[in-house]
Tab-separated table of C-alpha atoms in Angstrom:
chain	number	residue	atom	x	y	z
A	438	UNK	CA	25.142	37.894	-108.663
A	439	UNK	CA	23.982	36.438	-111.926
A	440	UNK	CA	23.598	33.123	-113.745
A	441	UNK	CA	24.714	33.381	-117.348
A	442	UNK	CA	23.348	30.773	-119.816
A	443	UNK	CA	25.268	30.694	-123.075
A	444	UNK	CA	22.846	30.293	-125.995
A	445	UNK	CA	25.152	31.352	-128.823
A	446	UNK	CA	24.226	29.440	-132.003
A	447	UNK	CA	21.265	27.729	-130.251
A	448	UNK	CA	18.448	26.886	-132.736
A	449	UNK	CA	15.213	28.683	-131.817
A	450	UNK	CA	13.365	25.443	-131.204
A	451	UNK	CA	15.831	24.574	-128.415
A	452	UNK	CA	14.412	27.390	-126.311
A	453	UNK	CA	11.349	25.750	-124.745
A	454	UNK	CA	8.472	27.040	-122.679
A	455	UNK	CA	6.475	24.140	-121.206
A	456	UNK	CA	4.444	23.287	-118.133
A	457	UNK	CA	5.618	20.515	-115.837
A	458	UNK	CA	3.355	18.686	-113.351
A	459	UNK	CA	6.388	17.497	-111.378
A	460	UNK	CA	7.896	20.982	-111.125
A	461	UNK	CA	4.538	22.422	-109.964
A	462	UNK	CA	4.118	19.656	-107.395
A	463	UNK	CA	7.597	20.505	-106.157
A	464	UNK	CA	6.584	24.181	-105.836
A	465	UNK	CA	3.514	23.105	-103.832
A	466	UNK	CA	5.666	20.973	-101.533
A	467	UNK	CA	7.968	23.971	-101.008
A	468	UNK	CA	4.902	26.088	-100.054
A	469	UNK	CA	3.874	23.428	-97.517
A	470	UNK	CA	7.435	23.368	-96.075
A	471	UNK	CA	7.956	27.171	-96.165
A	472	UNK	CA	4.507	28.786	-95.978
A	473	UNK	CA	6.036	32.068	-94.815
A	474	UNK	CA	7.571	32.501	-98.240
A	475	UNK	CA	4.147	32.401	-99.852
A	476	UNK	CA	1.547	34.456	-97.976
A	477	UNK	CA	-0.812	34.295	-100.946
A	478	UNK	CA	-1.094	30.523	-100.459
A	479	UNK	CA	-1.458	30.491	-96.677
A	480	UNK	CA	-5.079	29.323	-96.724
A	481	UNK	CA	-4.318	26.623	-99.261
A	482	UNK	CA	-1.349	25.362	-97.259
A	483	UNK	CA	-3.368	25.308	-94.056
A	484	UNK	CA	-6.205	23.313	-95.665
A	485	UNK	CA	-3.817	20.812	-97.169
A	486	UNK	CA	-1.848	20.354	-93.931
A	487	UNK	CA	-5.096	19.828	-92.024
A	488	UNK	CA	-6.209	17.163	-94.439
A	489	UNK	CA	-2.990	15.177	-94.733
A	490	UNK	CA	-2.920	11.685	-93.307
A	491	UNK	CA	-0.365	11.516	-90.483
A	492	UNK	CA	1.776	8.970	-92.374
A	493	UNK	CA	1.972	11.212	-95.473
A	494	UNK	CA	2.703	14.286	-93.391
A	495	UNK	CA	5.634	12.409	-91.805
A	496	UNK	CA	6.869	11.265	-95.188
A	497	UNK	CA	6.921	14.900	-96.368
A	498	UNK	CA	8.910	15.968	-93.357
A	499	UNK	CA	11.304	13.037	-93.932
A	500	UNK	CA	12.154	14.089	-97.497
A	501	UNK	CA	11.505	17.856	-97.354
A	502	UNK	CA	15.173	18.651	-97.915
A	503	UNK	CA	14.581	17.909	-101.588
A	504	UNK	CA	12.399	20.965	-101.881
A	505	UNK	CA	12.462	23.107	-98.715
A	506	UNK	CA	15.502	25.356	-99.125
A	507	UNK	CA	16.237	24.597	-102.759
A	508	UNK	CA	14.794	22.097	-105.196
A	509	UNK	CA	16.717	19.026	-106.245
A	510	UNK	CA	17.711	19.396	-109.890
A	511	UNK	CA	15.888	16.231	-110.924
A	512	UNK	CA	12.549	17.720	-109.755
A	513	UNK	CA	12.705	20.350	-112.536
A	514	UNK	CA	12.551	18.262	-115.719
A	515	UNK	CA	14.300	19.640	-118.819
A	516	UNK	CA	11.731	17.868	-120.984
A	517	UNK	CA	8.356	18.275	-119.293
A	518	UNK	CA	5.694	15.689	-119.954
A	519	UNK	CA	1.881	16.048	-119.978
A	520	UNK	CA	1.391	13.950	-116.840
A	521	UNK	CA	3.075	13.509	-113.461
A	522	UNK	CA	3.280	9.741	-114.015
A	523	UNK	CA	5.307	10.221	-117.191
A	524	UNK	CA	7.714	12.595	-115.479
A	525	UNK	CA	8.133	10.187	-112.566
A	526	UNK	CA	8.920	7.456	-115.068
A	527	UNK	CA	11.610	9.680	-116.586
A	528	UNK	CA	12.962	10.305	-113.090
A	529	UNK	CA	13.203	6.567	-112.515
A	530	UNK	CA	15.515	6.299	-115.525
A	531	UNK	CA	18.201	8.487	-113.863
A	532	UNK	CA	21.073	6.347	-112.611
A	533	UNK	CA	21.609	6.048	-108.844
A	534	UNK	CA	24.843	8.038	-108.792
A	535	UNK	CA	23.293	11.045	-110.576
A	536	UNK	CA	20.182	10.896	-108.427
A	537	UNK	CA	22.017	10.541	-105.124
A	538	UNK	CA	24.559	13.239	-105.867
A	539	UNK	CA	21.829	15.687	-106.855
A	540	UNK	CA	19.792	14.843	-103.734
A	541	UNK	CA	22.838	15.248	-101.494
A	542	UNK	CA	23.725	18.628	-102.986
A	543	UNK	CA	20.274	19.849	-101.948
A	544	UNK	CA	20.230	17.923	-98.651
A	545	UNK	CA	23.627	19.126	-97.529
A	546	UNK	CA	22.925	22.852	-97.404
A	547	UNK	CA	22.565	26.065	-99.307
A	548	UNK	CA	26.088	26.317	-100.663
A	549	UNK	CA	25.185	23.844	-103.463
A	550	UNK	CA	28.733	22.509	-103.417
A	551	UNK	CA	29.088	19.759	-105.940
A	552	UNK	CA	30.601	16.390	-105.059
A	553	UNK	CA	33.552	15.779	-107.338
A	554	UNK	CA	34.481	12.281	-108.330
A	555	UNK	CA	34.602	9.806	-106.801
A	556	UNK	CA	30.957	9.464	-105.807
A	557	UNK	CA	29.739	9.359	-102.168
A	558	UNK	CA	28.162	6.053	-103.106
A	559	UNK	CA	31.520	4.413	-103.763
A	560	UNK	CA	34.156	6.464	-101.937
A	561	UNK	CA	34.423	6.448	-98.127
A	562	UNK	CA	35.957	9.945	-97.934
A	563	UNK	CA	33.298	11.497	-100.112
A	564	UNK	CA	30.645	9.658	-98.093
A	565	UNK	CA	31.957	11.025	-94.815
A	566	UNK	CA	32.019	14.554	-96.216
A	567	UNK	CA	28.407	14.217	-97.339
A	568	UNK	CA	27.351	12.958	-93.927
A	569	UNK	CA	29.296	15.706	-92.127
A	570	UNK	CA	27.533	18.371	-94.230
A	571	UNK	CA	24.146	16.766	-93.559
A	572	UNK	CA	24.838	16.560	-89.800
A	573	UNK	CA	25.274	20.312	-89.655
A	574	UNK	CA	21.775	20.650	-91.068
A	575	UNK	CA	20.137	18.663	-88.257
A	576	UNK	CA	19.344	15.066	-87.234
A	577	UNK	CA	16.438	14.580	-89.622
A	578	UNK	CA	18.535	15.655	-92.573
A	579	UNK	CA	21.450	13.508	-91.490
A	580	UNK	CA	19.160	10.484	-91.206
A	581	UNK	CA	17.803	11.064	-94.706
A	582	UNK	CA	21.348	11.284	-96.110
A	583	UNK	CA	22.337	8.061	-94.292
A	584	UNK	CA	19.363	6.187	-95.719
A	585	UNK	CA	19.990	7.539	-99.191
A	586	UNK	CA	23.592	6.413	-99.198
A	587	UNK	CA	22.829	3.016	-97.674
A	588	UNK	CA	19.855	2.141	-99.857
A	589	UNK	CA	19.420	4.465	-102.797
A	590	UNK	CA	16.968	2.228	-104.610
A	591	UNK	CA	14.757	1.964	-101.522
A	592	UNK	CA	14.763	5.726	-100.847
A	593	UNK	CA	14.042	6.496	-104.504
A	594	UNK	CA	11.050	4.168	-104.528
A	595	UNK	CA	9.791	5.726	-101.265
A	596	UNK	CA	10.156	9.278	-102.639
A	597	UNK	CA	8.221	8.297	-105.791
A	598	UNK	CA	5.479	6.683	-103.716
A	599	UNK	CA	5.294	9.793	-101.534
A	600	UNK	CA	4.892	12.034	-104.590
A	601	UNK	CA	2.177	9.716	-105.949
A	602	UNK	CA	0.360	9.920	-102.609
A	603	UNK	CA	0.620	13.730	-102.816
A	604	UNK	CA	-1.024	13.621	-106.235
A	605	UNK	CA	-4.002	11.775	-104.755
A	606	UNK	CA	-4.149	13.881	-101.563
A	607	UNK	CA	-4.003	17.399	-103.051
A	608	UNK	CA	-2.052	17.830	-106.259
A	609	UNK	CA	-4.537	16.413	-108.793
A	610	UNK	CA	-7.291	18.702	-107.507
A	611	UNK	CA	-5.039	21.792	-107.564
A	612	UNK	CA	-3.462	20.962	-110.925
A	613	UNK	CA	-6.799	21.072	-112.716
A	614	UNK	CA	-7.063	24.812	-112.088
A	615	UNK	CA	-3.333	25.563	-112.206
A	616	UNK	CA	-2.960	24.011	-115.645
A	617	UNK	CA	-5.428	26.516	-117.094
A	618	UNK	CA	-3.325	29.430	-115.762
A	619	UNK	CA	-0.101	27.895	-117.018
A	620	UNK	CA	-1.612	27.297	-120.450
A	621	UNK	CA	-2.545	31.004	-120.683
A	622	UNK	CA	0.974	32.046	-119.777
A	623	UNK	CA	2.484	29.619	-122.310
A	624	UNK	CA	0.269	30.975	-125.094
A	625	UNK	CA	1.622	34.448	-124.342
A	626	UNK	CA	5.236	33.270	-124.324
A	627	UNK	CA	4.900	31.358	-127.593
A	628	UNK	CA	3.207	34.326	-129.236
A	629	UNK	CA	6.001	36.667	-128.098
A	630	UNK	CA	8.659	34.233	-129.362
A	631	UNK	CA	6.987	33.973	-132.733
A	632	UNK	CA	6.254	37.635	-133.345
A	633	UNK	CA	8.771	39.603	-131.244
A	634	UNK	CA	11.646	37.260	-130.562
A	635	UNK	CA	13.451	35.846	-127.566
A	636	UNK	CA	14.183	39.177	-125.905
A	637	UNK	CA	10.481	40.022	-125.576
A	638	UNK	CA	9.659	36.504	-124.361
A	639	UNK	CA	12.356	36.654	-121.673
A	640	UNK	CA	11.274	40.130	-120.578
A	641	UNK	CA	7.772	38.733	-119.942
A	642	UNK	CA	9.258	35.944	-117.769
A	643	UNK	CA	10.638	38.258	-115.062
A	644	UNK	CA	12.440	41.509	-114.622
A	645	UNK	CA	15.320	39.335	-113.380
A	646	UNK	CA	15.685	37.542	-116.725
A	647	UNK	CA	17.237	39.411	-119.602
A	648	UNK	CA	18.892	38.781	-122.951
A	649	UNK	CA	22.461	40.072	-123.245
A	650	UNK	CA	22.916	42.888	-125.811
A	651	UNK	CA	24.748	40.527	-128.172
A	652	UNK	CA	21.931	37.960	-127.948
A	653	UNK	CA	24.319	35.167	-127.069
A	654	UNK	CA	23.536	34.882	-123.372
A	655	UNK	CA	20.521	34.743	-121.045
A	656	UNK	CA	21.232	36.529	-117.764
A	657	UNK	CA	19.320	35.487	-114.650
A	658	UNK	CA	19.606	37.375	-111.391
A	659	UNK	CA	20.390	34.626	-108.916
A	660	UNK	CA	22.275	33.945	-105.710
A	661	UNK	CA	25.786	33.463	-106.966
A	662	UNK	CA	27.815	34.261	-110.066
A	663	UNK	CA	27.612	31.150	-112.229
A	664	UNK	CA	27.746	30.234	-115.870
A	665	UNK	CA	26.389	27.328	-117.887
A	666	UNK	CA	25.720	26.462	-121.493
A	667	UNK	CA	22.629	25.426	-123.427
A	668	UNK	CA	24.696	24.053	-126.313
A	669	UNK	CA	23.477	20.685	-127.579
A	670	UNK	CA	20.549	20.506	-125.182
A	671	UNK	CA	18.754	23.827	-125.111
A	672	UNK	CA	17.147	25.660	-122.223
A	673	UNK	CA	13.661	25.080	-120.738
A	674	UNK	CA	11.484	27.689	-119.029
A	675	UNK	CA	8.746	26.250	-116.770
A	676	UNK	CA	5.946	28.545	-115.535
A	677	UNK	CA	4.667	28.123	-111.941
A	678	UNK	CA	1.606	29.405	-110.086
A	679	UNK	CA	2.743	28.190	-106.668
A	680	UNK	CA	6.391	29.215	-107.098
A	681	UNK	CA	6.066	32.975	-106.607
A	682	UNK	CA	8.252	34.804	-105.726
A	683	UNK	CA	11.020	32.289	-106.439
A	684	UNK	CA	12.985	32.073	-109.660
A	685	UNK	CA	14.548	28.616	-109.629
A	686	UNK	CA	17.403	27.632	-111.950
A	687	UNK	CA	19.099	24.327	-112.723
A	688	UNK	CA	22.660	25.027	-113.893
A	689	UNK	CA	24.782	22.130	-112.645
A	690	UNK	CA	27.317	20.480	-114.946
A	691	UNK	CA	25.694	17.590	-116.724
A	692	UNK	CA	22.177	19.009	-116.402
A	693	UNK	CA	20.293	20.944	-119.099
A	694	UNK	CA	19.619	24.526	-117.951
A	695	UNK	CA	16.056	24.921	-116.625
A	696	UNK	CA	14.415	28.037	-115.219
A	697	UNK	CA	11.174	27.865	-113.257
A	698	UNK	CA	9.513	31.266	-113.065
A	699	UNK	CA	6.404	32.595	-111.293
A	700	UNK	CA	3.241	33.602	-113.177
A	701	UNK	CA	0.854	34.217	-110.257
A	702	UNK	CA	0.003	37.817	-109.439
A	703	UNK	CA	1.426	39.130	-106.175
A	704	UNK	CA	-1.054	39.890	-103.448
A	705	UNK	CA	0.906	41.204	-100.476
A	706	UNK	CA	-0.420	43.570	-97.864
A	707	UNK	CA	2.478	45.302	-96.243
A	708	UNK	CA	2.411	46.188	-92.550
A	709	UNK	CA	3.649	49.708	-91.873
A	710	UNK	CA	6.899	50.113	-89.964
A	711	UNK	CA	8.660	53.126	-88.565
A	712	UNK	CA	11.029	55.198	-90.672
A	713	UNK	CA	13.798	54.551	-88.130
A	714	UNK	CA	13.324	50.798	-88.527
A	715	UNK	CA	13.204	51.015	-92.306
A	716	UNK	CA	16.398	53.113	-92.311
A	717	UNK	CA	18.241	50.654	-90.074
A	718	UNK	CA	17.215	47.728	-92.202
A	719	UNK	CA	17.985	49.386	-95.530
A	720	UNK	CA	21.447	50.363	-94.228
A	721	UNK	CA	21.978	46.727	-93.193
A	722	UNK	CA	20.946	45.575	-96.690
A	723	UNK	CA	23.053	48.161	-98.485
A	724	UNK	CA	26.315	46.255	-98.023
A	725	UNK	CA	26.768	43.665	-100.835
A	726	UNK	CA	28.202	40.990	-98.494
A	727	UNK	CA	25.251	41.322	-96.112
A	728	UNK	CA	22.812	41.096	-98.980
A	729	UNK	CA	24.458	37.915	-100.184
A	730	UNK	CA	24.375	36.401	-96.714
A	731	UNK	CA	20.695	37.300	-96.443
A	732	UNK	CA	19.877	35.725	-99.775
A	733	UNK	CA	21.594	32.538	-98.581
A	734	UNK	CA	19.713	32.587	-95.297
A	735	UNK	CA	16.441	33.031	-97.141
A	736	UNK	CA	16.865	29.440	-98.253
A	737	UNK	CA	17.085	28.132	-94.711
A	738	UNK	CA	19.032	28.426	-91.416
A	739	UNK	CA	22.812	28.410	-91.683
A	740	UNK	CA	25.763	28.492	-89.327
A	741	UNK	CA	28.563	31.028	-89.438
A	742	UNK	CA	30.917	28.344	-90.713
A	743	UNK	CA	28.587	27.350	-93.543
A	744	UNK	CA	28.185	30.988	-94.607
A	745	UNK	CA	31.938	31.566	-94.463
A	746	UNK	CA	32.562	28.480	-96.604
A	747	UNK	CA	29.856	29.395	-99.118
A	748	UNK	CA	31.220	32.907	-99.736
A	749	UNK	CA	34.922	32.267	-99.063
A	750	UNK	CA	34.986	34.652	-96.133
A	751	UNK	CA	36.561	34.354	-92.694
A	752	UNK	CA	34.225	33.414	-89.846
A	753	UNK	CA	34.976	36.689	-87.966
A	754	UNK	CA	34.025	38.729	-90.999
A	755	UNK	CA	30.750	36.788	-91.377
A	756	UNK	CA	30.057	37.248	-87.678
A	757	UNK	CA	30.415	41.037	-87.957
A	758	UNK	CA	27.928	41.169	-90.825
A	759	UNK	CA	25.522	38.869	-89.041
A	760	UNK	CA	25.662	41.167	-86.014
A	761	UNK	CA	24.567	44.128	-88.165
A	762	UNK	CA	21.667	42.121	-89.606
A	763	UNK	CA	20.646	41.015	-86.151
A	764	UNK	CA	20.638	44.589	-84.832
A	765	UNK	CA	18.333	45.476	-87.719
A	766	UNK	CA	15.953	42.757	-86.579
A	767	UNK	CA	16.341	40.722	-89.761
A	768	UNK	CA	17.887	37.582	-88.217
A	769	UNK	CA	17.317	35.278	-85.269
A	770	UNK	CA	20.052	33.091	-83.782
A	771	UNK	CA	19.218	29.733	-82.191
A	772	UNK	CA	21.582	27.137	-80.717
A	773	UNK	CA	21.193	23.513	-81.802
A	774	UNK	CA	23.722	21.428	-79.931
A	775	UNK	CA	27.173	22.723	-80.836
A	776	UNK	CA	25.852	24.728	-83.738
A	777	UNK	CA	24.322	28.233	-83.768
A	778	UNK	CA	22.042	28.649	-86.770
A	779	UNK	CA	20.878	32.009	-88.105
A	780	UNK	CA	17.359	32.329	-89.540
A	781	UNK	CA	15.860	35.052	-91.642
A	782	UNK	CA	12.989	36.933	-89.952
A	783	UNK	CA	10.704	36.813	-92.975
A	784	UNK	CA	7.866	39.002	-91.618
A	785	UNK	CA	10.273	41.794	-90.875
A	786	UNK	CA	11.792	41.553	-94.328
A	787	UNK	CA	8.303	41.543	-95.848
A	788	UNK	CA	7.540	44.849	-94.134
A	789	UNK	CA	10.167	46.489	-96.319
A	790	UNK	CA	8.109	45.811	-99.460
A	791	UNK	CA	7.613	43.244	-102.148
A	792	UNK	CA	10.546	44.384	-104.302
A	793	UNK	CA	12.997	43.677	-101.443
A	794	UNK	CA	11.246	40.471	-100.546
A	795	UNK	CA	11.252	39.192	-104.138
A	796	UNK	CA	14.931	40.134	-104.647
A	797	UNK	CA	16.022	38.313	-101.465
A	798	UNK	CA	13.865	35.206	-102.014
A	799	UNK	CA	14.646	34.894	-105.722
């Protein structure tokens, strides 16, 4: 389960380490949407939620599919700018088809299936497929997809306005301190690049990021086996304080590879569990298919059908693996209309330790 980024022949200056206000705001929004993933930011999330105006809180719920389970590719800029306003201006320059397709890939579930031509904006069949995928994710997500397809310009303007309101409500105050931490990390990365080379710089990013022995490929431990190339564009590494423990990667065709990595120090306090429980859960995690299913479910609730489609398995096979994970207490099943969605029990996974938690949430 790796992402391989081909950097053969890439000039050194095309490997960039830079801070991005938009990417960090996206990480903050993910914390607000999934506070259980980020226990070190629980107090911050509670304070922000308590202080949000009701209208802004509703807007965040309305568009949270852009950052809740996985971030939309356009929220991780390949060329970070000094200010959020500049990055939002760059975002406005993306054409509607690129924007909508990227948003729908995120909105329509964790399988990150790409919409092949023709576009859902212009083709009725592609549009129906997009709406069917969104429907399986729930009514709020379906409504967002419908609005996006019907009025992309209006939704884009509303999303930008929402992000600008977030800047005023909480981001600007948090960014002042975060920027200092990011600057310190970037100084370290640039020093390592200059004096020890790319391998040392990548090793300082994360234990999940390595340079292939031949030096032609960056290997990132991610959810699925994928490959992309940095030829002609380069690759950008964006540090994040609020992103821990996630390692987020943009690797879609047509997009420059971007990796957002955590720099904050972990601060977990594990709750003790019985040896019998630990054994049962480790046995459940030992099977590679169950681990893959769990890593998918860490991004949000999924149905058996969605999991089967994502991993090209039969629904009965997925059901058998889900049953093992449920017996280990790692999953909860809830019915929503005609769908049964499975949800990761994050506190129980956390009890196994930060290494397991980080590997699953990566």
